[in-house]
Short mmCIF file of C-alpha atoms in Angstrom, two decimals:
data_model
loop_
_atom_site.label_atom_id
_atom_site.label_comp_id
_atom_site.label_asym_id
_atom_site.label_seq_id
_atom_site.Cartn_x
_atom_site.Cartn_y
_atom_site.Cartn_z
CA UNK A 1316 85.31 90.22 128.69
CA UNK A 1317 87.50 90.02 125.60
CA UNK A 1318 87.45 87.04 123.94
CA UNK A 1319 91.06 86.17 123.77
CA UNK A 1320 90.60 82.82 122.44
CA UNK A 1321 88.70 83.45 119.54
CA UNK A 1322 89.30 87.21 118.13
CA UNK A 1323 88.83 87.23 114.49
CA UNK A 1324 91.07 89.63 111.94
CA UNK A 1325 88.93 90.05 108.56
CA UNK A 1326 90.93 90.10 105.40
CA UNK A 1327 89.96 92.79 102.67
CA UNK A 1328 87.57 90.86 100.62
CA UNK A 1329 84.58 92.17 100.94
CA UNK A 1330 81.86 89.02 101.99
CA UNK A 1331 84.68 87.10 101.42
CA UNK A 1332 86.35 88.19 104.40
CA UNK A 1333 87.38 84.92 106.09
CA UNK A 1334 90.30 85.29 108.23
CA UNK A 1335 90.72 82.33 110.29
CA UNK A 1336 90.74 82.50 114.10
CA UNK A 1337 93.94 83.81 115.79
CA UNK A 1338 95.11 81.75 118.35
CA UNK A 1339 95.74 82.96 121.95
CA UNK A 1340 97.73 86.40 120.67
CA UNK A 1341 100.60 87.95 122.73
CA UNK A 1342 99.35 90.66 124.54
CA UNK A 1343 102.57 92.59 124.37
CA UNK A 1344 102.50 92.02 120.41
CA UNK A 1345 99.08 93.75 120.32
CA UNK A 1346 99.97 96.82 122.26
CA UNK A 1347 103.44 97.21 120.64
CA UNK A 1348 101.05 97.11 117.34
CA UNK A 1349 98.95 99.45 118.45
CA UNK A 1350 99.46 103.39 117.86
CA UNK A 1351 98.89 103.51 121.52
CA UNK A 1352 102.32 102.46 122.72
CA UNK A 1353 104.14 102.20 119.04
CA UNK A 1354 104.68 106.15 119.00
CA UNK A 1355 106.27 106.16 122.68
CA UNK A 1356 108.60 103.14 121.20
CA UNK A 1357 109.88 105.32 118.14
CA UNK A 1358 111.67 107.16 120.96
CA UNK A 1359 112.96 104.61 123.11
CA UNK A 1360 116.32 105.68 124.34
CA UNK A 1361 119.50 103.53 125.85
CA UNK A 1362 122.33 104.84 128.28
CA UNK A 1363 126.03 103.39 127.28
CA UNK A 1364 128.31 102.49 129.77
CA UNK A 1365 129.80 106.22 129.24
CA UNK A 1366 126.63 107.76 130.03
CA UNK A 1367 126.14 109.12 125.95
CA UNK A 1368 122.63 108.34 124.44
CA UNK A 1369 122.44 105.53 121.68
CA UNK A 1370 119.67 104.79 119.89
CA UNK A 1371 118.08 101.84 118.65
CA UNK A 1372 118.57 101.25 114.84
CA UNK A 1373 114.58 99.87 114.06
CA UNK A 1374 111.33 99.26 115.53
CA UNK A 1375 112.09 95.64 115.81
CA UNK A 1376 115.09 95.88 117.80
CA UNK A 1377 113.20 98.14 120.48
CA UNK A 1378 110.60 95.93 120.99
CA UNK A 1379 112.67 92.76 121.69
CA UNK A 1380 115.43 94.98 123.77
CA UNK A 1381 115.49 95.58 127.38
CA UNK A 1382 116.04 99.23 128.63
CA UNK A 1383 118.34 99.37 130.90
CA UNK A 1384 119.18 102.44 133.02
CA UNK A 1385 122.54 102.66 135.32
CA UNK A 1386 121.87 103.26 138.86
CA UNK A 1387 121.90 106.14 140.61
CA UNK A 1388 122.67 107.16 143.83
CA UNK A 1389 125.89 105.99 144.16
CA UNK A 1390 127.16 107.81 147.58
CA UNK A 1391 124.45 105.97 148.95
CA UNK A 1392 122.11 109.05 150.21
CA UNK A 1393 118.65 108.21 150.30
CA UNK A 1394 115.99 109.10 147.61
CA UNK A 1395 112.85 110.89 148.39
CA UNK A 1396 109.34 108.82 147.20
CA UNK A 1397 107.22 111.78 145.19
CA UNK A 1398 103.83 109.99 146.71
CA UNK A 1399 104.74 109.34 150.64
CA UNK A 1400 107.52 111.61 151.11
CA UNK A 1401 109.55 109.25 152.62
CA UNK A 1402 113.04 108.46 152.22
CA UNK A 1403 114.28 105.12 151.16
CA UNK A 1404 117.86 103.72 149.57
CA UNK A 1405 117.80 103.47 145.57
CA UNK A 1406 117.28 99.22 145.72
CA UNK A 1407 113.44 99.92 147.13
CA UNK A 1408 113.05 102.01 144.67
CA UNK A 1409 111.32 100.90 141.47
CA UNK A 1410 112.44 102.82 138.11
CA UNK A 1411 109.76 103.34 135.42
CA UNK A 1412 111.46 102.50 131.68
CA UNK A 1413 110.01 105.26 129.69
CA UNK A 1414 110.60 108.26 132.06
CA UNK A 1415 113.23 106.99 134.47
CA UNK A 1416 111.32 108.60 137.60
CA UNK A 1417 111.18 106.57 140.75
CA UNK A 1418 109.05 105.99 143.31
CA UNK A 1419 108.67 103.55 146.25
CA UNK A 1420 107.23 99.93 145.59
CA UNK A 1421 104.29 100.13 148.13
CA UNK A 1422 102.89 103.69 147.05
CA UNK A 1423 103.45 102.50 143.34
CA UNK A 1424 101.65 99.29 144.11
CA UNK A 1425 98.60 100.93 145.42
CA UNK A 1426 98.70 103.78 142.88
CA UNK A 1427 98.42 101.15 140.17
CA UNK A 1428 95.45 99.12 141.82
CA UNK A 1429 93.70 102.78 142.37
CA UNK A 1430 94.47 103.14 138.47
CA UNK A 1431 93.30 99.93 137.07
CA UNK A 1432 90.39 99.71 139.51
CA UNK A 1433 89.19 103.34 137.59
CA UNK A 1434 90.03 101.87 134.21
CA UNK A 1435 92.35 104.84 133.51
CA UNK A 1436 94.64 102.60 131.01
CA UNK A 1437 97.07 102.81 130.23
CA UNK A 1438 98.55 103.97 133.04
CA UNK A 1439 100.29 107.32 133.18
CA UNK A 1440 103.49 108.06 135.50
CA UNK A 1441 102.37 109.26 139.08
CA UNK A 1442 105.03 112.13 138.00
CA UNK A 1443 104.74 112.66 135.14
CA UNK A 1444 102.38 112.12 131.89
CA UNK A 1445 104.53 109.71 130.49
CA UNK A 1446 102.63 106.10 130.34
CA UNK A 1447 104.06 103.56 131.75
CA UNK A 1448 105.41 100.26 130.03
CA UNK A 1449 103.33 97.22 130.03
CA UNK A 1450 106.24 95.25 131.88
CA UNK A 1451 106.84 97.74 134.60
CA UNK A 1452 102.75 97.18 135.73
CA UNK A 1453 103.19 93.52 134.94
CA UNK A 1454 106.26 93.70 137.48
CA UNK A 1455 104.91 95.25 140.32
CA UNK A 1456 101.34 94.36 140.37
CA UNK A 1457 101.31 91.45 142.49
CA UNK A 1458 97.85 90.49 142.25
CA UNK A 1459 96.54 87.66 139.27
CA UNK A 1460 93.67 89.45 139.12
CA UNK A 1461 94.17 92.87 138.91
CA UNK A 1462 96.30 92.20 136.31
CA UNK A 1463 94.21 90.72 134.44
CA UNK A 1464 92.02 93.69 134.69
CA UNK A 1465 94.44 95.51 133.31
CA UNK A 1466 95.23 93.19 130.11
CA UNK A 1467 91.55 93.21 129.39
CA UNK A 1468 91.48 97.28 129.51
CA UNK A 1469 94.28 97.63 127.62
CA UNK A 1470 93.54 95.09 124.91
CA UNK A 1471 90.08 96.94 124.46
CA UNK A 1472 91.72 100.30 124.28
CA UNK A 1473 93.64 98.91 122.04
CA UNK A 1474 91.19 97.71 119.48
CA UNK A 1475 88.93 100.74 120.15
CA UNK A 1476 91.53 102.94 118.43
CA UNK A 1477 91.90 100.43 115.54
CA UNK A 1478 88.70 101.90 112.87
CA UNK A 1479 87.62 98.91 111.95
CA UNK A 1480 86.61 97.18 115.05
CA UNK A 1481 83.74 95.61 115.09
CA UNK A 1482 82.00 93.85 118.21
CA UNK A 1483 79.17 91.45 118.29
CA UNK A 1484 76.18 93.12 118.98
CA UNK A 1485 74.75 89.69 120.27
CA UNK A 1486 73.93 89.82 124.59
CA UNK A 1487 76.49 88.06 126.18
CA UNK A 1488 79.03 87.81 123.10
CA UNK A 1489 81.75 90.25 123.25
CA UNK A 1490 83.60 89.03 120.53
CA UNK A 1491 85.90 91.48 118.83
CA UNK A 1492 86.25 91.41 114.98
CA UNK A 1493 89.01 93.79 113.45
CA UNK A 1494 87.07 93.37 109.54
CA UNK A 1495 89.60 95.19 107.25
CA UNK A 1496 88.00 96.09 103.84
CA UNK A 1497 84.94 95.05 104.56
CA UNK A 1498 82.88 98.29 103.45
CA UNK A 1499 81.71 97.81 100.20
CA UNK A 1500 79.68 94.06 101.30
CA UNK A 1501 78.92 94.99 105.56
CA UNK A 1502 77.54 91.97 106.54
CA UNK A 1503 79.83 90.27 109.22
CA UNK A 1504 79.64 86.72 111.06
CA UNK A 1505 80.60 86.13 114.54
CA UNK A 1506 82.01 83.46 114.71
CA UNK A 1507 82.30 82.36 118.29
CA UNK A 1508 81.30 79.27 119.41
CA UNK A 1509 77.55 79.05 120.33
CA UNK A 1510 76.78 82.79 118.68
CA UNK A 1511 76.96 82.94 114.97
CA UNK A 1512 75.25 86.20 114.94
CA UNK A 1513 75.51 88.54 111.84
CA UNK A 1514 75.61 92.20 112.06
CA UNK A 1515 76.82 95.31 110.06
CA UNK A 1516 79.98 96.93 109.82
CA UNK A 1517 78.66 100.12 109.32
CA UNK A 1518 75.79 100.77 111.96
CA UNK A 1519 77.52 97.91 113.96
CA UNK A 1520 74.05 96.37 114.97
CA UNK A 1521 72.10 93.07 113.61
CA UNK A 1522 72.18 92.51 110.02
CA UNK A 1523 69.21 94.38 108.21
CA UNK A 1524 69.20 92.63 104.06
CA UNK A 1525 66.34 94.77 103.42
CA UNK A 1526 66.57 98.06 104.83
CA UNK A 1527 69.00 100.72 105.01
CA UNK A 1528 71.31 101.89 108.00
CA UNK A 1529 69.35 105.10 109.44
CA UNK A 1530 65.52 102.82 108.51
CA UNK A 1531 66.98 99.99 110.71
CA UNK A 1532 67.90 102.20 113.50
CA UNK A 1533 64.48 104.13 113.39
CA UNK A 1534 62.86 100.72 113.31
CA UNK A 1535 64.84 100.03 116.19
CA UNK A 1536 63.88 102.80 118.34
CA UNK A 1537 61.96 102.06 121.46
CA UNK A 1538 58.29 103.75 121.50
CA UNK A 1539 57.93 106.74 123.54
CA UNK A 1540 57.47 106.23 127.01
CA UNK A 1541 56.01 108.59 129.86
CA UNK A 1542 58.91 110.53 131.49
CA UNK A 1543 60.29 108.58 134.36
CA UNK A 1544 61.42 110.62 137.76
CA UNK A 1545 65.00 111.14 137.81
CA UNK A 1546 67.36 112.98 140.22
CA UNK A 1547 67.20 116.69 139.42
CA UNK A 1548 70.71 117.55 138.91
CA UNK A 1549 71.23 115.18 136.41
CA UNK A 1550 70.22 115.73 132.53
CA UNK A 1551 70.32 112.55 130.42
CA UNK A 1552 71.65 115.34 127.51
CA UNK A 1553 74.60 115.25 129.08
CA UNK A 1554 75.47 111.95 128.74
CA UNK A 1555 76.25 110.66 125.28
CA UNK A 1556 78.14 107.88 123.40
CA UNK A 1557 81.45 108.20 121.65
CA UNK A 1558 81.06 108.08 118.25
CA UNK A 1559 83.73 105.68 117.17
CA UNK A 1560 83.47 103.08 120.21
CA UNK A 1561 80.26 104.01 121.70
CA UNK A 1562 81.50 104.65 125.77
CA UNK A 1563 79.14 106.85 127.64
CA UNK A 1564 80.54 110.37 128.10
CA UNK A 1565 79.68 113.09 130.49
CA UNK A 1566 79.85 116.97 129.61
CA UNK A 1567 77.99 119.59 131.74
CA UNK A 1568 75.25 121.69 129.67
CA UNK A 1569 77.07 125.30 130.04
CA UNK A 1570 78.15 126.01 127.09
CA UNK A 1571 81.84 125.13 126.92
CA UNK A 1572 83.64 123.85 124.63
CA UNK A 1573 81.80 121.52 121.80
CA UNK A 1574 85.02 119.90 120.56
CA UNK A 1575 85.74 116.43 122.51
CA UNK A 1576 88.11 113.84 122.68
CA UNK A 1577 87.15 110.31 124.02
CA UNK A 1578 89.77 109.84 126.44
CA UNK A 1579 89.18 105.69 125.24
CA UNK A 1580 89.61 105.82 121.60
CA UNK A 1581 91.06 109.11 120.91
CA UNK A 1582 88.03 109.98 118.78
CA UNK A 1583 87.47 113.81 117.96
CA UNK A 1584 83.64 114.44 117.65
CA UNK A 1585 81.38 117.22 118.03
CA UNK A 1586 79.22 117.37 121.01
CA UNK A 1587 76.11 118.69 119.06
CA UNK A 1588 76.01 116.34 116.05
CA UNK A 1589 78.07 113.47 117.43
CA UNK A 1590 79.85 113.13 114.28
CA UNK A 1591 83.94 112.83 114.11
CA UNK A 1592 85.29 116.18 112.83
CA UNK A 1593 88.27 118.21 111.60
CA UNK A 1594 89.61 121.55 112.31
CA UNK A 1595 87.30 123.08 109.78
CA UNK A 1596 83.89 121.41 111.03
CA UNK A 1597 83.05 124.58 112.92
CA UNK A 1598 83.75 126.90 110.02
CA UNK A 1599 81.47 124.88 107.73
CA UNK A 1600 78.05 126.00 107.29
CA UNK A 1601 77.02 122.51 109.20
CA UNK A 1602 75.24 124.97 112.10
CA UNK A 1603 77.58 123.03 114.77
CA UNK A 1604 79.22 126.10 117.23
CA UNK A 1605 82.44 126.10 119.00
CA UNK A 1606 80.90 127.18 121.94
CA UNK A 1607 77.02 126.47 122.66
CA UNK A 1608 74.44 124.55 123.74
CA UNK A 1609 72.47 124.15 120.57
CA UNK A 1610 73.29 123.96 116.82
CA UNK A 1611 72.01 126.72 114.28
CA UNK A 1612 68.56 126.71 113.58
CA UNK A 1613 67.70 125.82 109.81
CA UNK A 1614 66.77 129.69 109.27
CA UNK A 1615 70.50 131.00 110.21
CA UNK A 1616 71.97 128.16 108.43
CA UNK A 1617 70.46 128.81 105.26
CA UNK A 1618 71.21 132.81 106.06
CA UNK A 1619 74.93 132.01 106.48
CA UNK A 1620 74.76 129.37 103.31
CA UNK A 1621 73.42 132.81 101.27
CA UNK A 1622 75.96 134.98 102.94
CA UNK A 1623 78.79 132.94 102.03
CA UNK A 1624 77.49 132.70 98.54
CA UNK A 1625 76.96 136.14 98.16
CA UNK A 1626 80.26 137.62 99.89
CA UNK A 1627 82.85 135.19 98.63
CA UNK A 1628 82.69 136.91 95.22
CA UNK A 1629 82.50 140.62 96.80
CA UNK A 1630 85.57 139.28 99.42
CA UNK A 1631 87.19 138.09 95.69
CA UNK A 1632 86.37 141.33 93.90
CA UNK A 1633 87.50 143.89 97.09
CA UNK A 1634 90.96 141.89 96.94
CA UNK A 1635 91.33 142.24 93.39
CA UNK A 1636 90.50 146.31 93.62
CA UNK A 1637 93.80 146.21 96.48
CA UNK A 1638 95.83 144.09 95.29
CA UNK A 1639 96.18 144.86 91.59
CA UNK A 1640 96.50 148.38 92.16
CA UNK A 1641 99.18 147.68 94.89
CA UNK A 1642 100.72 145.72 91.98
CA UNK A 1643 100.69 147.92 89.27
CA UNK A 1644 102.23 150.74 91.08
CA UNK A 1645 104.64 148.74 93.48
CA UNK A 1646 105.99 146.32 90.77
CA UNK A 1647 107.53 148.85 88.71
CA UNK A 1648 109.07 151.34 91.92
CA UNK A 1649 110.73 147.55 92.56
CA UNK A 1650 111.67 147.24 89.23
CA UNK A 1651 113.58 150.85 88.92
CA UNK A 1652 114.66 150.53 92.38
CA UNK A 1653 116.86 147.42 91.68
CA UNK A 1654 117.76 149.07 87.84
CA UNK A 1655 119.43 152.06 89.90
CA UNK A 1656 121.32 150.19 92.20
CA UNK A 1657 123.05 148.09 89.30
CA UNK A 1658 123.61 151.42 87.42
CA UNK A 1659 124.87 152.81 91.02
CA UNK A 1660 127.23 149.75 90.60
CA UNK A 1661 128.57 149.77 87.06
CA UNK A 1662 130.76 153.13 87.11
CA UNK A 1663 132.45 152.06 90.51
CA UNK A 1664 132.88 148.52 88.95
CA UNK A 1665 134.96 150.07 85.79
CA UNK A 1666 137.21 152.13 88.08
CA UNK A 1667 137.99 149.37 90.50
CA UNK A 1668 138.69 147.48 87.31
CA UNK A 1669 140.97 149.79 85.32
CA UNK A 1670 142.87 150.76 88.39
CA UNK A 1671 144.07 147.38 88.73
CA UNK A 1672 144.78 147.25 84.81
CA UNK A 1673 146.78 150.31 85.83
CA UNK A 1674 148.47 149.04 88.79
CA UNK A 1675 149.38 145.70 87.40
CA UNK A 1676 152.72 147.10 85.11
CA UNK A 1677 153.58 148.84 88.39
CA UNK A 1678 153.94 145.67 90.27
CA UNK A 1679 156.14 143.68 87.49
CA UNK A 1680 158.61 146.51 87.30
CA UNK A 1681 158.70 146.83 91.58
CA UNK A 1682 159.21 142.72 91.66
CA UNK A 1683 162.01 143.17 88.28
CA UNK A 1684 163.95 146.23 90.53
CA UNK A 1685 163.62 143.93 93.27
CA UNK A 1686 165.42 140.64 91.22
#
């Protein structure tokens, strides 16, 4: 479980990190924190008593107001539950706050518990893919229990989106440590009571003073064992860590797509190298594929490496040959074009101009007959 008694925030000091120990934190100030919930509050919207829109003025003011919604159904006809089907009046029906859709309280109740018991938190609208607010599960989960459940998943999705989480490596210790600036000297401290174990921020395992990262994790690696039965269908390729917060993921070997998301920390990583990536990871000469099982081999790689060295200045030079000839004979057509069209205008200009010199006499003698 989450320590909530005892999670440390590091301060950007390097070793001298030393942020003291938060005291039992507001739940509902963590997620509102978090990116998580923070861009669905940047949207929060209120209903006036005329029915107009009005939003709120700052972040602060959403978080501490209410959202209230005016009721509807007012001719008293019955409202139709999305989950059962049945009909029921608008009071037993619950309202979510963030997408106003409504469904009955014993369908929501056990669509929740389903939800929670499956860790899929925060949980989404049974309508819609709007997630729901904190107080709205806190509201109609009746059970102590399975809401705590639910405050412990969200708090760790919650910190596994935050970068510089850290958790003890120690067995039995999950003690969470968000060590800002803490790069440039790794070594961190737990400090909860009875562990005191130090690991690294970087390859977030036990401290190693005398060896590097990728030795210690080599040194680390179990000896090779003789291959142990296992069910046929299943290939323990297919099931790899996240990156970024290290849950188990599962992607069938067929050759689909090797982009991935981790649905817990919102991580994008590449299935092949198991590195976080960009847009432009696939187009680098890394050997990772969009689609594939396997990476390049070293052969193609360094084929595609010579390739790109050899036709970017070709690609360079066969633009050059288009485009400055397309320039040298276009620019000046532009060039006369728009010198014709001015010289098209000038004469017609000069007429309009002395006709009116020519009318204007015309006009003071009509208006003097006139007087």
């Amino acid at each position: 479980m989450v320590e909530r008694e005892g999670m440390r925030r590091g301060s950007g000091g390097g070793c001298g990190w030393g942020g003291g120990v938060l005291g039992r934190w507001s739940l509902r100030r963590l997620l509102l924190d978090s990116p998580l919930v923070g861009r669905r509050l940047a949207h929060t919207v209120l209903e006036q008593a005329d029915g107009r829109p009005a939003k709120l003025n700052n972040v602060e003011q959403q978080r501490q107001t209410t959202v209230e919604f005016i009721a509807e159904d007012e001719e008293g006809d019955g409202l139709e539950c999305p989950l059962c089907l049945s009909v029921f009046n608008s009071a037993a029906m619950e309202r979510l706050a963030w997408c106003s859709h409504r469904c009955c309280e014993p369908c929501l109740r056990q669509y929740l518990a389903i939800e929670i018991f499956e860790a899929r938190v925060p949980v989404n609208c049974p309508v819609c893919h709007e997630s729901m607010h904190p107080s709205d599960v806190r509201r109609i989960v009746d059970n102590p229990v399975l809401y705590e459940k639910y405050e412990e998943f969200s708090v760790r999705r919650a910190l596994a989106a935050d970068p510089d989480t850290r958790w003890c490596p120690a067995p039995d210790c999950s003690f969470a440590v968000v060590a800002t600036g803490c790069a440039s000297c790794p070594k961190l401290t737990c400090l909860a009571p009875g562990c005191g174990a130090s690991f690294c921020y970087h390859c977030k395992a036990a401290w190693h003073p005398t060896q590097t990262c990728d030795a210690a994790r080599r040194s680390r690696a179990p000896p090779p064992r003789a291959p142990q039965p296992s069910h046929p269908d299943i290939d323990h390729g297919d099931v790899k860590p996240c990156p970024r917060c290290s849950v188990l993921i599962v992607k069938v070997e067929d050759g689909s797509c090797n982009h991935m998301v981790c649905c817990v920390c919102g991580a994008e990583f590449c299935w092949l190298c198991m590195k976080e990536v960009s847009d432009l990871h696939y187009l680098s000469p890394s050997g990772c594929t969009f689609w594939g099982k396997k990476p390049w081999s070293r052969k193609k790689k360094l084929l595609w490496q010579l390739g790109t060295l050899a036709g970017a200045p070709l690609g360079i030079a066969v633009v050059a040959g288009v485009a400055l000839p397309a320039l040298l004979v276009g620019l000046p057509l532009w060039a006369g074009r728009r010198a014709h069209r001015r010289l098209r205008r000038a004469p017609l200009s000069a007429a309009c101009e002395t006709r009116a010199r020519c009318a204007s006499p015309g006009a003071v003698l009509a208006a003097g007959d006139g007087a």
